[in-house]
Short mmCIF file of C-alpha atoms and ligand atoms in Angstrom, two decimals:
data_model
loop_
_atom_site.label_atom_id
_atom_site.label_comp_id
_atom_site.label_asym_id
_atom_site.label_seq_id
_atom_site.Cartn_x
_atom_site.Cartn_y
_atom_site.Cartn_z
CA MET M 1260 34.69 39.52 1.40
CA SER M 1261 33.07 40.70 4.66
CA THR M 1262 31.13 39.01 7.44
CA ALA M 1263 27.61 40.13 8.45
CA LEU M 1264 24.83 38.88 10.70
CA VAL M 1265 21.51 38.15 8.96
CA PHE M 1266 18.29 36.26 9.70
CA ASN M 1267 17.04 33.91 7.07
CA ASN M 1268 13.40 33.53 8.22
CA TYR M 1269 11.10 35.36 10.60
CA GLY M 1270 11.38 33.48 13.87
CA GLY M 1271 13.78 32.68 16.73
CA PRO M 1272 17.48 33.00 17.22
CA ASP M 1273 18.21 29.84 15.18
CA THR M 1274 17.22 31.84 12.03
CA GLN M 1275 20.37 34.08 12.61
CA GLU M 1276 23.55 33.34 10.72
CA LEU M 1277 26.92 34.98 10.00
CA ILE M 1278 27.38 35.14 6.24
CA GLU M 1279 30.08 36.24 3.93
CA ARG M 1280 29.22 39.03 1.41
CA SER M 1281 31.06 41.50 -0.78
CA ILE M 1282 32.26 44.72 0.82
CA PRO M 1283 29.47 47.16 -0.03
CA LEU M 1284 29.87 50.09 -2.36
CA PRO M 1285 28.49 53.51 -1.46
CA GLY M 1286 25.45 54.91 -3.26
CA PRO M 1287 24.79 58.60 -3.57
CA GLY M 1288 24.64 60.28 -0.26
CA GLU M 1289 26.17 57.27 1.53
CA VAL M 1290 29.47 56.29 3.17
CA VAL M 1291 30.92 52.80 3.63
CA ILE M 1292 32.56 52.11 6.89
CA GLU M 1293 34.79 49.41 8.42
CA VAL M 1294 32.62 48.67 11.49
CA LYS M 1295 34.48 49.04 14.85
CA ALA M 1296 31.46 48.50 16.98
CA ALA M 1297 27.71 47.97 16.65
CA GLY M 1298 24.97 48.34 19.19
CA VAL M 1299 22.47 45.53 19.76
CA ASN M 1300 18.88 46.73 20.35
CA PRO M 1301 15.52 45.15 21.14
CA ALA M 1302 14.47 46.24 17.53
CA ASP M 1303 16.92 43.52 16.20
CA TRP M 1304 15.05 40.57 17.75
CA LYS M 1305 11.63 42.27 17.35
CA ILE M 1306 12.26 42.60 13.56
CA ARG M 1307 13.59 39.05 13.31
CA GLU M 1308 10.52 37.73 15.10
CA GLY M 1309 8.26 39.66 12.62
CA ARG M 1310 6.78 41.77 15.42
CA LEU M 1311 7.49 44.96 13.46
CA GLY M 1312 6.08 43.74 10.13
CA ARG M 1313 7.36 41.34 7.48
CA HIS M 1314 8.48 43.67 4.72
CA TRP M 1315 12.22 42.96 5.00
CA LYS M 1316 13.58 41.04 2.11
CA LEU M 1317 15.21 37.79 3.42
CA PRO M 1318 17.91 37.03 4.18
CA ALA M 1319 17.77 40.43 6.09
CA PRO M 1320 20.68 41.97 7.98
CA LEU M 1321 20.61 42.90 11.66
CA GLY M 1322 21.94 45.94 13.53
CA HIS M 1323 20.72 49.53 13.65
CA GLU M 1324 23.59 51.53 15.10
CA ALA M 1325 27.24 51.48 14.38
CA SER M 1326 30.63 53.28 14.65
CA GLY M 1327 33.66 52.84 12.45
CA VAL M 1328 36.12 54.32 9.95
CA VAL M 1329 35.04 55.61 6.50
CA ILE M 1330 36.56 53.58 3.66
CA ALA M 1331 34.55 54.94 0.75
CA VAL M 1332 32.35 57.96 0.06
CA GLY M 1333 29.42 58.16 -2.44
CA ASP M 1334 28.49 60.92 -4.78
CA GLY M 1335 27.16 64.10 -3.21
CA VAL M 1336 28.80 63.47 0.21
CA ASP M 1337 30.75 66.57 1.22
CA ASP M 1338 30.89 66.23 4.98
CA PHE M 1339 32.94 63.00 5.20
CA ALA M 1340 36.18 61.68 3.75
CA VAL M 1341 38.03 58.40 3.81
CA GLY M 1342 39.66 57.87 7.17
CA ASP M 1343 37.02 59.79 9.14
CA GLU M 1344 35.83 58.14 12.38
CA VAL M 1345 32.05 58.24 12.48
CA LEU M 1346 28.90 56.95 14.07
CA GLY M 1347 25.48 56.58 12.59
CA LEU M 1348 22.49 54.64 11.33
CA PRO M 1349 23.17 51.84 8.88
CA ALA M 1350 21.18 51.66 5.66
CA GLU M 1351 18.51 49.01 6.30
CA VAL M 1352 19.66 46.69 3.62
CA TYR M 1353 23.20 46.39 5.11
CA GLY M 1354 22.62 46.35 8.86
CA GLY M 1355 25.21 47.34 11.47
CA ILE M 1356 26.34 44.00 12.84
CA ALA M 1357 28.89 43.35 10.24
CA GLU M 1358 32.52 43.99 9.36
CA HIS M 1359 31.53 46.59 6.81
CA THR M 1360 28.34 48.53 6.35
CA VAL M 1361 26.81 51.52 4.63
CA LEU M 1362 25.73 54.62 6.51
CA CYS M 1363 23.39 57.34 5.10
CA ALA M 1364 25.53 60.64 5.39
CA GLU M 1365 22.46 62.48 6.70
CA ASN M 1366 22.16 60.11 9.60
CA THR M 1367 25.94 60.10 10.41
CA VAL M 1368 28.18 62.38 12.44
CA LEU M 1369 31.93 62.53 13.09
CA LYS M 1370 32.96 60.59 16.19
CA PRO M 1371 34.67 62.89 18.66
CA GLU M 1372 38.00 61.47 19.79
CA GLU M 1373 36.87 61.69 23.41
CA ILE M 1374 34.31 58.90 22.69
CA SER M 1375 35.45 55.32 22.23
CA PHE M 1376 34.08 53.33 19.29
CA ALA M 1377 32.18 51.08 21.71
CA ASP M 1378 30.47 54.02 23.38
CA ALA M 1379 29.92 55.69 19.98
CA ALA M 1380 27.97 52.61 18.69
CA ALA M 1381 25.35 53.08 21.47
CA ILE M 1382 24.55 56.59 20.41
CA PRO M 1383 22.68 56.45 17.15
CA VAL M 1384 19.66 54.45 18.44
CA ALA M 1385 19.82 54.24 22.27
CA GLY M 1386 21.34 57.68 22.89
CA SER M 1387 19.14 59.48 20.36
CA THR M 1388 16.02 57.77 21.69
CA ALA M 1389 16.93 58.68 25.24
CA TYR M 1390 17.37 62.29 24.10
CA ASP M 1391 14.07 62.46 22.18
CA VAL M 1392 11.98 60.73 24.80
CA THR M 1393 13.24 63.07 27.56
CA HIS M 1394 12.64 66.19 25.45
CA GLN M 1395 9.23 65.44 23.95
CA ILE M 1396 7.53 67.13 26.87
CA GLU M 1397 9.49 70.05 28.30
CA LEU M 1398 10.03 70.02 31.99
CA ASP M 1399 11.68 72.65 34.19
CA ALA M 1400 14.45 72.05 36.68
CA GLY M 1401 13.14 70.41 39.86
CA GLN M 1402 10.19 68.70 38.09
CA SER M 1403 9.99 64.92 38.26
CA LEU M 1404 10.84 62.36 35.54
CA LEU M 1405 10.08 58.70 36.10
CA ILE M 1406 11.71 56.12 33.84
CA LEU M 1407 10.18 52.67 33.64
CA GLY M 1408 13.03 50.31 32.54
CA ALA M 1409 15.79 52.58 33.87
CA GLY M 1410 18.53 49.95 33.82
CA GLY M 1411 18.63 49.29 30.03
CA GLY M 1412 20.42 50.94 27.12
CA VAL M 1413 17.95 53.77 26.70
CA GLY M 1414 17.02 54.15 30.36
CA LEU M 1415 20.45 54.71 31.83
CA MET M 1416 21.12 57.47 29.30
CA ALA M 1417 17.59 58.98 29.80
CA ALA M 1418 18.22 59.05 33.54
CA GLN M 1419 21.54 60.91 33.00
CA ILE M 1420 19.91 63.43 30.59
CA GLY M 1421 17.23 64.09 33.23
CA LYS M 1422 19.99 64.81 35.76
CA VAL M 1423 21.71 67.25 33.39
CA HIS M 1424 18.46 69.18 33.28
CA GLN M 1425 18.28 69.03 37.09
CA PHE M 1426 14.97 67.06 37.10
CA THR M 1427 14.20 64.75 40.00
CA VAL M 1428 14.76 61.46 38.30
CA LEU M 1429 13.13 58.25 39.53
CA GLY M 1430 14.39 55.09 37.96
CA VAL M 1431 12.25 51.90 38.04
CA ALA M 1432 14.18 48.69 37.49
CA ASP M 1433 14.84 45.24 38.87
CA ALA M 1434 16.60 45.09 42.28
CA SER M 1435 19.70 43.70 40.57
CA LYS M 1436 20.08 47.15 38.88
CA LYS M 1437 19.87 49.29 42.01
CA GLU M 1438 23.49 50.27 42.09
CA MET M 1439 23.69 50.97 38.35
CA VAL M 1440 20.56 53.07 38.30
CA GLU M 1441 21.71 55.05 41.37
CA SER M 1442 25.12 55.66 39.74
CA THR M 1443 23.25 57.91 37.23
CA GLY M 1444 22.10 60.09 40.13
CA ALA M 1445 18.56 58.75 39.86
CA ARG M 1446 16.52 57.64 42.85
CA PHE M 1447 16.08 53.86 42.46
CA ILE M 1448 12.63 52.25 42.74
CA GLU M 1449 12.21 48.48 42.54
CA SER M 1450 10.00 47.25 39.71
CA GLY M 1451 7.12 44.75 40.23
CA ASP M 1452 4.13 44.50 42.59
CA GLY M 1453 3.70 47.55 44.72
CA VAL M 1454 5.66 49.80 42.37
CA VAL M 1455 2.92 52.52 42.27
CA GLU M 1456 2.84 52.74 46.06
CA ARG M 1457 6.56 52.93 46.22
CA VAL M 1458 6.62 55.82 43.70
CA LEU M 1459 3.80 57.65 45.47
CA ARG M 1460 5.59 57.41 48.88
CA ILE M 1461 8.37 59.52 47.30
CA VAL M 1462 6.21 61.87 45.21
CA PRO M 1463 2.72 61.82 46.66
CA GLU M 1464 1.59 64.54 44.23
CA GLY M 1465 2.48 62.37 41.28
CA VAL M 1466 5.11 62.55 38.52
CA ASP M 1467 5.44 65.31 35.86
CA LEU M 1468 6.73 62.99 33.04
CA VAL M 1469 6.58 59.19 32.77
CA VAL M 1470 9.03 57.75 30.26
CA ASP M 1471 8.08 54.12 29.46
CA LEU M 1472 10.70 51.77 28.03
CA VAL M 1473 8.87 48.54 28.89
CA GLY M 1474 5.19 48.66 27.65
CA GLY M 1475 2.31 46.31 28.39
CA GLN M 1476 0.98 45.75 31.88
CA PRO M 1477 3.95 47.51 33.59
CA LEU M 1478 3.10 50.65 31.59
CA ARG M 1479 -0.58 50.31 32.39
CA ASP M 1480 0.33 50.08 36.07
CA ILE M 1481 2.83 52.89 36.25
CA ALA M 1482 0.82 55.40 34.23
CA ALA M 1483 -1.31 55.85 37.36
CA VAL M 1484 1.48 57.94 38.84
CA ALA M 1485 1.40 60.62 36.11
CA LYS M 1486 -0.07 63.87 37.16
CA ASP M 1487 -1.44 64.21 33.65
CA PRO M 1488 -2.04 61.25 31.36
CA LYS M 1489 -0.77 63.26 28.43
CA ASN M 1490 2.64 63.20 30.03
CA VAL M 1491 3.28 59.52 29.40
CA VAL M 1492 5.65 58.86 26.52
CA SER M 1493 6.57 55.42 25.38
CA THR M 1494 9.36 54.08 23.20
CA ALA M 1495 8.26 50.49 23.77
CA ASP M 1496 4.48 50.47 23.37
CA PRO M 1497 3.08 53.60 21.74
CA ALA M 1498 -0.41 51.95 21.22
CA THR M 1499 -0.89 51.35 24.99
CA ALA M 1500 0.56 54.84 25.75
CA GLU M 1501 -1.94 56.40 23.36
CA GLU M 1502 -4.82 54.37 24.78
CA LEU M 1503 -3.90 55.74 28.23
CA GLY M 1504 -3.88 59.30 26.99
CA GLY M 1505 -0.10 59.57 26.36
CA ALA M 1506 1.98 59.27 23.20
CA GLY M 1507 4.67 57.24 21.44
CA VAL M 1508 8.15 58.79 21.17
CA VAL M 1509 8.70 61.02 18.18
CA ARG M 1510 12.23 60.51 16.76
CA THR M 1511 14.03 63.42 15.29
CA THR M 1512 17.13 63.40 13.04
CA GLU M 1513 18.86 66.39 14.49
CA THR M 1514 19.10 64.67 17.81
CA LEU M 1515 22.15 62.54 16.78
CA GLY M 1516 24.53 65.53 16.77
CA LYS M 1517 23.18 66.86 20.00
CA ILE M 1518 23.41 63.61 21.99
CA THR M 1519 26.89 63.01 20.55
CA GLU M 1520 28.04 66.43 21.90
CA VAL M 1521 26.54 65.60 25.32
CA VAL M 1522 28.43 62.30 25.47
CA LYS M 1523 31.60 63.97 24.22
CA TYR M 1524 31.56 66.41 27.22
CA GLY M 1525 31.15 63.49 29.65
CA LEU M 1526 27.71 64.46 30.78
CA VAL M 1527 26.12 61.19 29.65
CA SER M 1528 27.77 57.74 29.50
CA PRO M 1529 26.29 55.07 27.22
CA TYR M 1530 26.87 52.50 29.94
CA VAL M 1531 28.29 49.80 27.67
CA ARG M 1532 28.29 46.75 29.93
CA ALA M 1533 28.62 43.76 27.58
CA ARG M 1534 31.13 43.56 24.65
CA PHE M 1535 31.25 40.61 22.25
CA ALA M 1536 33.36 39.73 19.26
CA LEU M 1537 31.53 39.11 16.04
CA ALA M 1538 32.21 35.41 16.33
CA ASP M 1539 30.19 35.48 19.55
CA VAL M 1540 27.31 37.47 18.17
CA GLN M 1541 24.72 34.78 19.05
CA GLU M 1542 25.55 35.20 22.70
CA ALA M 1543 25.30 39.06 22.28
CA MET M 1544 21.89 38.78 20.68
CA ALA M 1545 20.76 36.38 23.41
CA THR M 1546 21.95 38.74 26.10
CA ALA M 1547 19.88 41.61 24.64
CA GLU M 1548 16.96 39.32 23.92
CA THR M 1549 16.40 38.50 27.59
CA GLY M 1550 14.62 41.92 27.85
CA HIS M 1551 16.48 42.42 31.06
CA ALA M 1552 19.87 43.56 29.84
CA ALA M 1553 21.81 45.80 32.18
CA GLY M 1554 23.28 48.73 30.23
CA LYS M 1555 24.25 48.38 26.53
CA VAL M 1556 25.24 45.37 24.56
CA ILE M 1557 27.86 45.90 21.85
CA VAL M 1558 29.45 43.70 19.14
CA GLU M 1559 33.05 44.49 17.96
CA PRO M 1560 33.81 43.01 14.63
N1 NAP J 1457 10.75 53.71 18.88
C1 NAP J 1457 12.03 53.83 18.80
O1 NAP J 1457 12.57 54.48 18.05
C2 NAP J 1457 12.86 53.02 19.87
C3 NAP J 1457 14.23 53.19 19.92
C4 NAP J 1457 15.01 52.45 20.91
C5 NAP J 1457 14.27 51.64 21.72
N2 NAP J 1457 12.91 51.43 21.61
C6 NAP J 1457 12.29 50.51 22.57
O2 NAP J 1457 12.40 50.98 23.88
C7 NAP J 1457 12.55 49.90 24.73
C8 NAP J 1457 13.76 49.91 25.62
O3 NAP J 1457 14.91 49.79 24.80
P1 NAP J 1457 16.33 49.49 25.44
O4 NAP J 1457 17.33 49.48 24.31
O5 NAP J 1457 16.54 50.39 26.59
O6 NAP J 1457 16.02 47.99 25.93
P2 NAP J 1457 16.91 47.14 27.03
O7 NAP J 1457 18.28 47.59 27.04
O8 NAP J 1457 16.55 45.74 26.78
O9 NAP J 1457 16.23 47.60 28.40
C9 NAP J 1457 14.99 47.37 28.76
C10 NAP J 1457 14.95 47.41 30.26
O10 NAP J 1457 13.61 47.22 30.76
C11 NAP J 1457 13.67 46.57 32.00
N3 NAP J 1457 12.42 45.88 32.32
C12 NAP J 1457 11.86 44.79 31.76
N4 NAP J 1457 10.63 44.61 32.32
C13 NAP J 1457 10.49 45.53 33.26
C14 NAP J 1457 9.46 45.87 34.19
N5 NAP J 1457 8.39 45.11 34.28
N6 NAP J 1457 9.61 46.95 34.99
C15 NAP J 1457 10.70 47.74 34.89
N7 NAP J 1457 11.76 47.49 34.03
C16 NAP J 1457 11.64 46.43 33.29
C17 NAP J 1457 14.80 45.54 31.78
O11 NAP J 1457 15.51 45.07 32.96
P3 NAP J 1457 14.95 44.73 34.38
O12 NAP J 1457 13.55 44.19 34.21
O13 NAP J 1457 15.96 43.69 34.87
O14 NAP J 1457 14.99 46.01 35.16
C18 NAP J 1457 15.80 46.31 30.90
O15 NAP J 1457 16.83 47.00 31.71
C19 NAP J 1457 12.45 48.60 23.84
O16 NAP J 1457 11.14 48.15 23.87
C20 NAP J 1457 12.91 49.10 22.44
O17 NAP J 1457 12.27 48.35 21.47
C21 NAP J 1457 12.25 52.10 20.69
#
């Protein structure tokens, strides 16, 4: 048997439960892994709360990114073998926060030995999203990239990607995250009242690309600093970004291999800052669910 985190009803954290289930078998095009680490994402609690629709069959598993060791390989999978260390996106019906899960081979890559399992577990969703959102609109070296929500899982990696490209990176976050945001090489700007004035004091001409990881009113406020409203891209609130003239992030599958290489060469760190055992998963979920997490939250079964 194998332990996994599920939610039994749409609602609050009290609907989450660790259950025992059979170790999954791989279908065609799938691999089964013994999970070594799983990333916790805002999507987990948003799905549980029903904010992203109610089409999940209950009880539904949680967790959208994982790393581990392959223990079984399905038909038609040529790229992976039992014993391989991998990272990837779990099949939706199995989830990632579990002792064992199923990965679709096409959404899986080998884990380079330079990357720990914990760091690897932050790459499939947070790392890939950071890559996509910073590449959706191409900037040249020296142009400015502002990240709203720079101190979270996606933001810290997006800031580092911006520095790799030699953009001028401005990271907006709570004062408690100043040091962490600055450690990426970004210029820190405190969030909250007066943020637009603080940004424009540094870049009076406005910002070339605004990456929004927060949404809602903070997005509406910060969008004013974009030189061109088209250059506002949001992972958190595509509807508001579109209303303002920008766009939601477009996710791409080939990104997983690219960001994994970037992490392998030490150019980007996933900033894993909170690690929990599976037995403490409720605490892990609660940490992420504050909406003010610093860096990445990981569960290690
Ligand atoms: N579409 C996709 O494929 C996709 C994929 C991944 C993530 N996402 C979305 O992208 C967003 C970010 O994800 P994440 O994993 O980075 O979340 P996270 O780790 O929770 O980070 C969010 C960050 O936003 C900051 N924040 C909250 N309110 C803020 C405000 N008013 N001003 C500035 N910063 C504020 C938080 O801390 P402080 O307020 O303390 O600074 C926190 O550091 C989420 O909404 C998530 O659902 C979408």
